[in-house]
mmCIF file of N, CA and C in Angstrom:
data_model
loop_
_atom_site.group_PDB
_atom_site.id
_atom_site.type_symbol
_atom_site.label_atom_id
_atom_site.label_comp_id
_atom_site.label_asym_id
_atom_site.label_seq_id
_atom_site.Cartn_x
_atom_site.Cartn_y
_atom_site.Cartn_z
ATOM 1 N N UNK O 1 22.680 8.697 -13.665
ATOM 2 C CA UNK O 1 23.271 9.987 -13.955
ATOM 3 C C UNK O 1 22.541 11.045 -13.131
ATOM 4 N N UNK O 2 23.607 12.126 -12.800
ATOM 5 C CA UNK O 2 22.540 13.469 -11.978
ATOM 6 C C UNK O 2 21.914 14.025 -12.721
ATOM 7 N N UNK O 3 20.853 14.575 -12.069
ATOM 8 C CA UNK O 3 19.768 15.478 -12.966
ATOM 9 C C UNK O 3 20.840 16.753 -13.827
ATOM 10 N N UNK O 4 21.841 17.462 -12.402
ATOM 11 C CA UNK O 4 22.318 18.514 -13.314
ATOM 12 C C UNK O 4 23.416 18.109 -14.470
ATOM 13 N N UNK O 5 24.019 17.118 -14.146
ATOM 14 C CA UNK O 5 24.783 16.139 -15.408
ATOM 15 C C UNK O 5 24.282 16.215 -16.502
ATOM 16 N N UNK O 6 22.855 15.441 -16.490
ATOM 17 C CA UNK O 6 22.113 15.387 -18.016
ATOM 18 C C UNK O 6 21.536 16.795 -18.195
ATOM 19 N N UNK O 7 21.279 17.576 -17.510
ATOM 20 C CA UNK O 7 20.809 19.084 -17.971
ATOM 21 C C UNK O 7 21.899 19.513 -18.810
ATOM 22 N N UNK O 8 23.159 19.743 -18.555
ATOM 23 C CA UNK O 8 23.943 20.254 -19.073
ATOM 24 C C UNK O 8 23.944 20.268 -19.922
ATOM 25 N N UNK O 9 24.378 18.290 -20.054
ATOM 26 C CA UNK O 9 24.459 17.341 -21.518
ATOM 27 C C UNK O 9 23.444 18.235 -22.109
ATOM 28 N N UNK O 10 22.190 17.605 -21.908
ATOM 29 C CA UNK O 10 20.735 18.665 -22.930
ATOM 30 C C UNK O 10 20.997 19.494 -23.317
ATOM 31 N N UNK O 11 21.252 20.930 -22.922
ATOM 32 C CA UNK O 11 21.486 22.084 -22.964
ATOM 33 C C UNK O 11 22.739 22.160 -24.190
ATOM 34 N N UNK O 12 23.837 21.805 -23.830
ATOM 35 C CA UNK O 12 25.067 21.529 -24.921
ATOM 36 C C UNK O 12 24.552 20.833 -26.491
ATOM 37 N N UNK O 13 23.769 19.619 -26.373
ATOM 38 C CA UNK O 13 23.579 18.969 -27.299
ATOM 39 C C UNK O 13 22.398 19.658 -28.089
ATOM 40 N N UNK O 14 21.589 20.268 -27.233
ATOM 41 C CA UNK O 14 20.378 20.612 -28.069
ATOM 42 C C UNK O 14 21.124 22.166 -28.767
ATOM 43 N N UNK O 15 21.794 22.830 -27.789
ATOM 44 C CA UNK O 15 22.241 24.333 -28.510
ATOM 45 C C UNK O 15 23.299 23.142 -29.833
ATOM 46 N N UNK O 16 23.724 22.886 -30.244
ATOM 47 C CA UNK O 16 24.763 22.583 -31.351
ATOM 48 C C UNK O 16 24.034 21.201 -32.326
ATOM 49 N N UNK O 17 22.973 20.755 -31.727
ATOM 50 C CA UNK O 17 22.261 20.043 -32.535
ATOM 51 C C UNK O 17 21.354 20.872 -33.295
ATOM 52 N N UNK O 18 20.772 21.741 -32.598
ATOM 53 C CA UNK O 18 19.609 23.023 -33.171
ATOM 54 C C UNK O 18 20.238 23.305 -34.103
ATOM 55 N N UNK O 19 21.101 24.167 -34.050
ATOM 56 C CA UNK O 19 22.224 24.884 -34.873
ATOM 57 C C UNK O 19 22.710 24.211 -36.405
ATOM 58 N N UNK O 20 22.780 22.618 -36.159
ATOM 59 C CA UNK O 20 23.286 22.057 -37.308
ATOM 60 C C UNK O 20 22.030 20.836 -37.842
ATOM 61 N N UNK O 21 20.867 21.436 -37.140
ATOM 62 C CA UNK O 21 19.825 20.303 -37.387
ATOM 63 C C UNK O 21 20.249 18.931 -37.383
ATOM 64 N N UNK O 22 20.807 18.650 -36.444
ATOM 65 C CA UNK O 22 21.267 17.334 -36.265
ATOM 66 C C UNK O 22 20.354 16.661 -35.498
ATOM 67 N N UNK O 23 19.266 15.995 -36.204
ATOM 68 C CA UNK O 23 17.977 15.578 -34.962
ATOM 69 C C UNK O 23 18.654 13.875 -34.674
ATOM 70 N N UNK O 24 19.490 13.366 -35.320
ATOM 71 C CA UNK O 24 20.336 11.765 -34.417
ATOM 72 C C UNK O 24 20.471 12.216 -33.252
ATOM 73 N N UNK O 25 21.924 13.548 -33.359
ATOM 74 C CA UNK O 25 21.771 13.649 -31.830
ATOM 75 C C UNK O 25 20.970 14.240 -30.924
ATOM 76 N N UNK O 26 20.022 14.896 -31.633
ATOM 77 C CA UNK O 26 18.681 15.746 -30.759
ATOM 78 C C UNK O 26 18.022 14.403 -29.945
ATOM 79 N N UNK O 27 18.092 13.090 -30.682
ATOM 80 C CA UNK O 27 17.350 12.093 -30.488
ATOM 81 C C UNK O 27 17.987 11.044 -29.321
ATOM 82 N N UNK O 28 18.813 11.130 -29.177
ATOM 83 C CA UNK O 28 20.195 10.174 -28.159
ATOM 84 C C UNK O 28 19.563 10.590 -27.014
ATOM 85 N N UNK O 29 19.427 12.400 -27.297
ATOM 86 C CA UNK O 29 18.679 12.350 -25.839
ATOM 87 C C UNK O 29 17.547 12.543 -24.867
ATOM 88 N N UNK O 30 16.434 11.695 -25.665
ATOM 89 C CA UNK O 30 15.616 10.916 -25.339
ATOM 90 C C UNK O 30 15.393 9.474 -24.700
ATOM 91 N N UNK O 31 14.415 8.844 -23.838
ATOM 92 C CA UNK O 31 13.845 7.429 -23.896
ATOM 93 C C UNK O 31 13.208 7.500 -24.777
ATOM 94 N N UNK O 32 13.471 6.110 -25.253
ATOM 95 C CA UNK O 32 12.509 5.716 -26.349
ATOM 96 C C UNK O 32 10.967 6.077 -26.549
ATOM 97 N N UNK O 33 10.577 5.820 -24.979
ATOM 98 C CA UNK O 33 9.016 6.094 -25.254
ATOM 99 C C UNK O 33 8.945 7.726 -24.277
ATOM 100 N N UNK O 34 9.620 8.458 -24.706
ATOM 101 C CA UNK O 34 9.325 9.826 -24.203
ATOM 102 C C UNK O 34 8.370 10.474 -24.970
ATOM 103 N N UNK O 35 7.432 11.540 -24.008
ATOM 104 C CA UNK O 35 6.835 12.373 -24.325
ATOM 105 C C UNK O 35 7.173 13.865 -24.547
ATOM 106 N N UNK O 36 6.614 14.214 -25.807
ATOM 107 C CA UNK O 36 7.422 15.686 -25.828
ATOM 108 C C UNK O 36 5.783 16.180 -25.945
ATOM 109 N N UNK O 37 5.903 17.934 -25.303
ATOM 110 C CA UNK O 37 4.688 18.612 -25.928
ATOM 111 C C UNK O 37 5.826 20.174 -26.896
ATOM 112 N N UNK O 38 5.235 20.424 -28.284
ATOM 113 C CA UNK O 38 6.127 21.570 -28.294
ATOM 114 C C UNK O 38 5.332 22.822 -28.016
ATOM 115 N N UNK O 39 4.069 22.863 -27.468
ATOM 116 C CA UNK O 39 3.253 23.971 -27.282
ATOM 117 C C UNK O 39 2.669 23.232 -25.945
ATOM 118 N N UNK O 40 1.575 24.242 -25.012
ATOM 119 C CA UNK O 40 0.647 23.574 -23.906
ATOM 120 C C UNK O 40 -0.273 22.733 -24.751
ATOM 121 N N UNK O 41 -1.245 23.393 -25.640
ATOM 122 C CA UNK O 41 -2.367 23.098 -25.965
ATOM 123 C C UNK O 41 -1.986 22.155 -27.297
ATOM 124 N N UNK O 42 -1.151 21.758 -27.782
ATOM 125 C CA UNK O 42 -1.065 20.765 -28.798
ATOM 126 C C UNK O 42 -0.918 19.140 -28.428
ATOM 127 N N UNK O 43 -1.233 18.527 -29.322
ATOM 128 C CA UNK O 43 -0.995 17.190 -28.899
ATOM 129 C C UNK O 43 0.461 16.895 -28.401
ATOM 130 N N UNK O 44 0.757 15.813 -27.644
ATOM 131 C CA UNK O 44 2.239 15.413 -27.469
ATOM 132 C C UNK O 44 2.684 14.596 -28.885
ATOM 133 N N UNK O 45 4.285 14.993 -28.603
ATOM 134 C CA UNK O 45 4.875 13.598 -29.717
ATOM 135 C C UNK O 45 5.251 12.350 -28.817
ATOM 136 N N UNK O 46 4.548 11.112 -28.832
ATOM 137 C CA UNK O 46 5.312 10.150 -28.164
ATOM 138 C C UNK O 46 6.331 9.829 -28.934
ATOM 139 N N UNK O 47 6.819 9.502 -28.395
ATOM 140 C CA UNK O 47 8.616 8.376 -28.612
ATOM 141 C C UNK O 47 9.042 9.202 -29.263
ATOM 142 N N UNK O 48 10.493 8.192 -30.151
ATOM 143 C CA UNK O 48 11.739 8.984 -30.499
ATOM 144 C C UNK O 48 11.313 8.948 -31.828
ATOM 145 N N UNK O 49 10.209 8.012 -32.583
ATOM 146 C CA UNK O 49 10.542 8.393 -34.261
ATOM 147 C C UNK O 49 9.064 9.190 -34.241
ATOM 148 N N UNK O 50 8.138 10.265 -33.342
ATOM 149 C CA UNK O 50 7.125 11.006 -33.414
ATOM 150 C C UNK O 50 8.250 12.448 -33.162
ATOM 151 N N UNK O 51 8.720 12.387 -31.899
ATOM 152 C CA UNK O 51 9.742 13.503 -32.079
ATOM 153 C C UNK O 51 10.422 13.875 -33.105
ATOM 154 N N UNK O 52 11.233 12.392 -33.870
ATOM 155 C CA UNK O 52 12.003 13.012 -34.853
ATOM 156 C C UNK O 52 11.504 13.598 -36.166
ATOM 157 N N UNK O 53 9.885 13.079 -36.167
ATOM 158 C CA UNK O 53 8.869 13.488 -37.260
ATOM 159 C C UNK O 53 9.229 14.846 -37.147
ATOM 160 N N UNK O 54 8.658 15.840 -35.442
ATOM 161 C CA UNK O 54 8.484 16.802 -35.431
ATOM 162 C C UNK O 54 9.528 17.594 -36.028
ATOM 163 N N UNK O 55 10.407 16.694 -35.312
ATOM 164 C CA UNK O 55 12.063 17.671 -35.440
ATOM 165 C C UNK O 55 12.522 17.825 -36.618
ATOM 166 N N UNK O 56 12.059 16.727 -37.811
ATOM 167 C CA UNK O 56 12.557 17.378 -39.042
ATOM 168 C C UNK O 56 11.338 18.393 -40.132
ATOM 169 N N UNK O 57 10.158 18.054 -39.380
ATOM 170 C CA UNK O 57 9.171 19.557 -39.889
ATOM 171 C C UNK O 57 9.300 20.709 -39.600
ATOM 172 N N UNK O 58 9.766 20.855 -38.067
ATOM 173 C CA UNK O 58 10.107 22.270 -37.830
ATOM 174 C C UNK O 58 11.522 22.621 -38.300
ATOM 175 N N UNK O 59 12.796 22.077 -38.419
ATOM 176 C CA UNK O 59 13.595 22.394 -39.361
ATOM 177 C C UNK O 59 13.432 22.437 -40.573
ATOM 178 N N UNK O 60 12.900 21.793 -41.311
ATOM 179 C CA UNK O 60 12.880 21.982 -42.949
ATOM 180 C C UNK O 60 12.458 23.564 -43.391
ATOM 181 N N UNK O 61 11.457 24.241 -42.190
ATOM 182 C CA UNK O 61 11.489 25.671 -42.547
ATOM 183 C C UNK O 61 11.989 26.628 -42.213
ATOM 184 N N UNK O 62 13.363 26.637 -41.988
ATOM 185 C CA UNK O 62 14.055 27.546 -40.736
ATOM 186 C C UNK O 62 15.889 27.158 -41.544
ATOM 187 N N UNK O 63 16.787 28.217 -41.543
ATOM 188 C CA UNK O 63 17.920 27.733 -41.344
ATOM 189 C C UNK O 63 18.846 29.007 -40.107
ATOM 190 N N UNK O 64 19.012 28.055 -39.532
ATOM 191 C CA UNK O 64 19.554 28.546 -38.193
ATOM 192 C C UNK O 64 20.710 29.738 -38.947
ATOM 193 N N UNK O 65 20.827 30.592 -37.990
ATOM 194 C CA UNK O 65 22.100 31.984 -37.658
ATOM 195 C C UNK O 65 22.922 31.574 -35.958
ATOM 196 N N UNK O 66 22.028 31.916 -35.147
ATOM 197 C CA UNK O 66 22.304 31.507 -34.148
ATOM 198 C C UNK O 66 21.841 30.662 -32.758
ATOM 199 N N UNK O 67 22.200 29.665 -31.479
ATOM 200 C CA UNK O 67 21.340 28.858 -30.783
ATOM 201 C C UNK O 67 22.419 29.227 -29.907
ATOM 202 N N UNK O 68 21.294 29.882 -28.875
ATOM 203 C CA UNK O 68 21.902 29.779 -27.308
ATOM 204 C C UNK O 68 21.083 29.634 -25.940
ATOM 205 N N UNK O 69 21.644 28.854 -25.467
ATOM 206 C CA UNK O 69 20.845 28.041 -24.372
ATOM 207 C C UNK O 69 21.540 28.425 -22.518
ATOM 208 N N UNK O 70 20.634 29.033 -22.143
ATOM 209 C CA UNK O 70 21.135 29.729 -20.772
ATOM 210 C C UNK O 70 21.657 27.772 -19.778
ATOM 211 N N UNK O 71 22.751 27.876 -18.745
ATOM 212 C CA UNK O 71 22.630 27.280 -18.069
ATOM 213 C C UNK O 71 21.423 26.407 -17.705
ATOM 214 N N UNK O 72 21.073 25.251 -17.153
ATOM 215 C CA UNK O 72 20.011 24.789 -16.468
ATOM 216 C C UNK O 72 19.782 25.171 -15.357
ATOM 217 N N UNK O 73 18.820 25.094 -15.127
ATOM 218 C CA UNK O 73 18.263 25.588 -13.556
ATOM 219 C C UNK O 73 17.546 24.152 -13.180
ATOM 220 N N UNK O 74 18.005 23.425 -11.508
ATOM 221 C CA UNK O 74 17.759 21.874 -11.649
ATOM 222 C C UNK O 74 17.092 21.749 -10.520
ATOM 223 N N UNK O 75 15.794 21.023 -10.564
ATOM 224 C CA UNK O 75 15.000 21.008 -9.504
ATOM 225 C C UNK O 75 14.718 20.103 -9.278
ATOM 226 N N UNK O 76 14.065 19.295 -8.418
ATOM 227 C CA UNK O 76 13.822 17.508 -7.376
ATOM 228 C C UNK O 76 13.471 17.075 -8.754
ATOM 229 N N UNK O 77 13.477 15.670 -7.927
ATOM 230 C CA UNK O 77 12.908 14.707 -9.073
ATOM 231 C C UNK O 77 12.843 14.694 -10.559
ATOM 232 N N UNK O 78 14.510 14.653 -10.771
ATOM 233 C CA UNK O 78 15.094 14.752 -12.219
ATOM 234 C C UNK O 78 14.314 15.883 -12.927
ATOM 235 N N UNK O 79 13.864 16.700 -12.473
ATOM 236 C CA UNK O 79 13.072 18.032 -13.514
ATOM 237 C C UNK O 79 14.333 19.173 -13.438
ATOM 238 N N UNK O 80 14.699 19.683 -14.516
ATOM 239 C CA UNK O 80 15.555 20.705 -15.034
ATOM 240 C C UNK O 80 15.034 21.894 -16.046
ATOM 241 N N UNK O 81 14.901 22.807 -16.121
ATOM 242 C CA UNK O 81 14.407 23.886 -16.948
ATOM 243 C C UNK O 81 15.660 24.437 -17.364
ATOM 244 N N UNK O 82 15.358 24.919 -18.613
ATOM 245 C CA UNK O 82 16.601 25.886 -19.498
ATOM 246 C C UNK O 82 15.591 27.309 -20.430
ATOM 247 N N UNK O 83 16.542 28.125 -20.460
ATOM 248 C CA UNK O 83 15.505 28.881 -21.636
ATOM 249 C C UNK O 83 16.632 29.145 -22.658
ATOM 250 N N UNK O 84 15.927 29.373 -23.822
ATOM 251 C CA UNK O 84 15.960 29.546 -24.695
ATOM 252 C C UNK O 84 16.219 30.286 -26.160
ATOM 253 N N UNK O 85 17.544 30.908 -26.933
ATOM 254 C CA UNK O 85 16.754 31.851 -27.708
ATOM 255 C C UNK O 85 17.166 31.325 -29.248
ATOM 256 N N UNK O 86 16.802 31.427 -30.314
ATOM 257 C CA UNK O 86 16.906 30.979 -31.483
ATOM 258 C C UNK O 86 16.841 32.410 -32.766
ATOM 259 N N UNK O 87 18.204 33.031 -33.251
ATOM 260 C CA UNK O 87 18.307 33.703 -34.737
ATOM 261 C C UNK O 87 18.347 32.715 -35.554
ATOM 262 N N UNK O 88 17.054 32.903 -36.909
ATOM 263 C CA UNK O 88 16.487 31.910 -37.514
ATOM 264 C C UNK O 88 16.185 32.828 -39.146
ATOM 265 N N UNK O 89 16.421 32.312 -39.969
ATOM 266 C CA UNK O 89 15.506 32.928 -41.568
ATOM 267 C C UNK O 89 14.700 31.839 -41.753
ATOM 268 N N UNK O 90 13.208 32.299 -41.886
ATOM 269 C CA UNK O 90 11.874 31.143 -42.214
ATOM 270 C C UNK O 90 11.568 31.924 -43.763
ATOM 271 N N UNK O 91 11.477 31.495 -44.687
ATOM 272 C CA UNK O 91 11.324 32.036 -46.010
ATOM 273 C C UNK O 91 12.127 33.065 -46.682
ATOM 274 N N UNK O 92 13.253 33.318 -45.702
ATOM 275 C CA UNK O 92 14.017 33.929 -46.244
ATOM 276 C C UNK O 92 13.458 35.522 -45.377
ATOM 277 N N UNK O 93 13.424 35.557 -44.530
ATOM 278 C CA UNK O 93 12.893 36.687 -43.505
ATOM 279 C C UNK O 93 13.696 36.122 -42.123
ATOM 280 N N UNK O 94 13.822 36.740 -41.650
ATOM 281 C CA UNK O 94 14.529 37.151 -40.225
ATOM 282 C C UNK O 94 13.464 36.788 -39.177
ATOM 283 N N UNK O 95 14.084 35.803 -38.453
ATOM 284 C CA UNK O 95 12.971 35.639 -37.075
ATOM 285 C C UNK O 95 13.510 35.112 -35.807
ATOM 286 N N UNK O 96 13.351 35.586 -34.551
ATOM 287 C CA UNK O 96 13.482 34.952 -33.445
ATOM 288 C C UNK O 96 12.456 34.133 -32.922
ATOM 289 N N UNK O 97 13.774 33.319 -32.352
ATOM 290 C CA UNK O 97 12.239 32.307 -31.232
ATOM 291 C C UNK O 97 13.172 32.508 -29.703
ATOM 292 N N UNK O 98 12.347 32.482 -28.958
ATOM 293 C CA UNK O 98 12.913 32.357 -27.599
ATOM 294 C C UNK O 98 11.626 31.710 -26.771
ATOM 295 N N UNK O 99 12.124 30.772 -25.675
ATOM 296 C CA UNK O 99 11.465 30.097 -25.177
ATOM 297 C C UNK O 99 12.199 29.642 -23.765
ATOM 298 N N UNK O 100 11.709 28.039 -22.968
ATOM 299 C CA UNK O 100 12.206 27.275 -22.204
ATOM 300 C C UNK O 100 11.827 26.625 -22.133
ATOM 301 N N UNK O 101 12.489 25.170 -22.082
ATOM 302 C CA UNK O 101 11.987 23.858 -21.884
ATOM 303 C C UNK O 101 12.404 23.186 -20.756
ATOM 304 N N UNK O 102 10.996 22.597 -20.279
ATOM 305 C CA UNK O 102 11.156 21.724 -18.859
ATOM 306 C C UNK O 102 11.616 20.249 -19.427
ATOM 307 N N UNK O 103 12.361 19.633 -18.331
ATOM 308 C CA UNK O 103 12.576 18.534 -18.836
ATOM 309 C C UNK O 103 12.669 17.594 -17.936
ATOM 310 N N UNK O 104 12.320 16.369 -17.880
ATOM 311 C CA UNK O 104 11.942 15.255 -16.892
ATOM 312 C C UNK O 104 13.171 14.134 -17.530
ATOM 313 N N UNK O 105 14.445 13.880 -16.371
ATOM 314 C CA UNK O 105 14.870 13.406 -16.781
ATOM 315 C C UNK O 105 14.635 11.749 -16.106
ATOM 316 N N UNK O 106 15.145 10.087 -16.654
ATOM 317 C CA UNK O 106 14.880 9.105 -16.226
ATOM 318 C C UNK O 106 16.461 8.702 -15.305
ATOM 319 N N UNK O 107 16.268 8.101 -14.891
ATOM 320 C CA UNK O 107 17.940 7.575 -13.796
ATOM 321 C C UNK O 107 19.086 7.132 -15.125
ATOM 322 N N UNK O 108 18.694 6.989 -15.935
ATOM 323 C CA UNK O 108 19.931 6.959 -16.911
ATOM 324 C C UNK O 108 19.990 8.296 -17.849
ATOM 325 N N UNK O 109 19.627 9.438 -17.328
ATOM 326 C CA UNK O 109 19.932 10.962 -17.984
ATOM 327 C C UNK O 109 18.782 10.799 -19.125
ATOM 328 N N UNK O 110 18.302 10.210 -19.427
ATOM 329 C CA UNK O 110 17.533 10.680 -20.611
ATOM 330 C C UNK O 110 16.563 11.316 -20.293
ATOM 331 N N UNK O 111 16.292 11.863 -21.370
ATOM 332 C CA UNK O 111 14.644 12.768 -21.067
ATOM 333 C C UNK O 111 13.716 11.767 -21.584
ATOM 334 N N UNK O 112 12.677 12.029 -20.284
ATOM 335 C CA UNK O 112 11.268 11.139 -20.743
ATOM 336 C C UNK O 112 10.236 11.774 -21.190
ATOM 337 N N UNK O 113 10.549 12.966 -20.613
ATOM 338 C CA UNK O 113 9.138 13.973 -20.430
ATOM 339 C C UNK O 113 10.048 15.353 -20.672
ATOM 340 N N UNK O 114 9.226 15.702 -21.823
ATOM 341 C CA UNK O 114 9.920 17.717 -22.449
ATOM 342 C C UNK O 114 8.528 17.987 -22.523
ATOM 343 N N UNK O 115 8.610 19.474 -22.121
ATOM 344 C CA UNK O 115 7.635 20.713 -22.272
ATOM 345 C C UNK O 115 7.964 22.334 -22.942
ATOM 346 N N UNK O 116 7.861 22.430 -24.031
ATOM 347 C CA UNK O 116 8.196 23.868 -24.990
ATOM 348 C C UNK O 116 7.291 24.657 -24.343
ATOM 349 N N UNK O 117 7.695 26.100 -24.043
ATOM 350 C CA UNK O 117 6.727 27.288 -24.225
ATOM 351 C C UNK O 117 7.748 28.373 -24.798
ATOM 352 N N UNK O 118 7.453 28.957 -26.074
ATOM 353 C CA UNK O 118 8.189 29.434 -26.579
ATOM 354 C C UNK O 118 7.182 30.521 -27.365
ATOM 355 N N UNK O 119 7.938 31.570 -27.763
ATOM 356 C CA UNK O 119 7.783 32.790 -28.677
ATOM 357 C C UNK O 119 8.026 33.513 -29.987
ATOM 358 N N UNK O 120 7.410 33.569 -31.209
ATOM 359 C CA UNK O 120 7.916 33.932 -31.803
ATOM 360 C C UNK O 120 7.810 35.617 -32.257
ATOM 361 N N UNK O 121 8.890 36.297 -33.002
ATOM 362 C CA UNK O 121 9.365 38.258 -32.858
ATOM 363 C C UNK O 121 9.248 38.281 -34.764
ATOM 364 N N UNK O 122 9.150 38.812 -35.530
ATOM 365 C CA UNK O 122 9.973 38.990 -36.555
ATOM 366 C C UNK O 122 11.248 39.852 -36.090
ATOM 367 N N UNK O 123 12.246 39.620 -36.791
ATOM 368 C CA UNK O 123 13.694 40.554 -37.157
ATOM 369 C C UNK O 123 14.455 39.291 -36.477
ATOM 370 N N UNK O 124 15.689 40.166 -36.450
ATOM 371 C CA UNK O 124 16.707 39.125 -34.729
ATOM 372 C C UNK O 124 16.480 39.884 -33.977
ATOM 373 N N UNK O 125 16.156 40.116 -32.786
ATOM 374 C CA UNK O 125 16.194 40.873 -31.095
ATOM 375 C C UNK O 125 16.415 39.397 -30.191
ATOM 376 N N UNK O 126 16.709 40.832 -29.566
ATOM 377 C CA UNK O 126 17.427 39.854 -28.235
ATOM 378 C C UNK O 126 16.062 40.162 -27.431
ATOM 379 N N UNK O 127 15.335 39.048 -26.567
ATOM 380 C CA UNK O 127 14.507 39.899 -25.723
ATOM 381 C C UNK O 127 14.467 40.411 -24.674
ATOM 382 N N UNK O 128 13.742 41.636 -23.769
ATOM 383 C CA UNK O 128 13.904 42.712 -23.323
ATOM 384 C C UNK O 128 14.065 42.485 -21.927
ATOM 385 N N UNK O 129 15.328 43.205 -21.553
ATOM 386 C CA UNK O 129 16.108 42.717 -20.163
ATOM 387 C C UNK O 129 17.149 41.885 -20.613
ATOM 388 N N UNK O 130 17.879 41.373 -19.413
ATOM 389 C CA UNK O 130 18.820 40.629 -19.908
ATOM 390 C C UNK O 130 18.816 38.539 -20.998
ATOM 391 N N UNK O 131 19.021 38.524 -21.509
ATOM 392 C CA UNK O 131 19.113 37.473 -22.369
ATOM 393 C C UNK O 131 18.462 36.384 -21.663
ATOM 394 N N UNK O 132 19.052 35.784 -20.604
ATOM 395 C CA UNK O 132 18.690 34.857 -19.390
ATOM 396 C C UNK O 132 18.330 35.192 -18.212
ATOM 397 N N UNK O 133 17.461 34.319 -17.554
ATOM 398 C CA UNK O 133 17.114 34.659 -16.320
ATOM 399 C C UNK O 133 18.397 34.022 -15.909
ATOM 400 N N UNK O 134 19.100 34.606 -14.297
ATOM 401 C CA UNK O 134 20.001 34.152 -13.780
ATOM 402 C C UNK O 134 20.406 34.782 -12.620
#
């Protein structure tokens, strides 16, 4: 598969998987033994049932409003970047996240290798300038 093929895919699946906490399909698109980091300085999650650990801790405190995911931007050697923004209630308070994730994809579209750097605002805002780089 092309790198910008599976970016897309990513991008589509993760904005409407986020949204409905659907971590099966958050998980499809992974290799099995992929590495995720969701910060620089934190440990990685290997594979798909350490990810899906993550993926259902950081949902259990959050219920999504809104998930939108700018185009990919696709660079050599299956690496694709997207950014990020997330309207979220965590305890019943109002919060944004906005971020971008790099992503290393394998010759059959999956991701092997993800990298989070992301932000969190209280309220909803959009952040400052336009939404996406583009």
């Amino acid at each position: 598969m092309e790198t910008r093929q599976a970016a897309e895919r990513f991008v589509r699946v993760w904005e409407r998987g986020w949204a409905g906490h659907d971590v099966d399909a958050l998980l499809a698109l992974y290799a099995e033994e992929c590495v995720h980091r969701s910060m620089p300085f934190r440990e990685p999650h290997r594979g798909r049932a350490e990810l899906g650990a993550y993926l259902r801790w950081s949902f259990a405190r959050e219920r999504v409003t809104d998930v939108r995911f700018a185009p990919p931007v696709v660079g050599q050697d299956g690496v694709a970047v997207a950014e990020f923004r997330v309207l979220s209630e965590e305890g019943g308070r109002p919060a944004t996240l906005a971020g971008c994730v790099f992503v290393r994809f394998g010759a059959d579209g999956l991701a092997i290798e993800t990298r989070d750097y992301w932000h969190t605002a209280d309220g909803h805002q959009e952040p400052a300038g336009a939404l996406f780089f583009g």
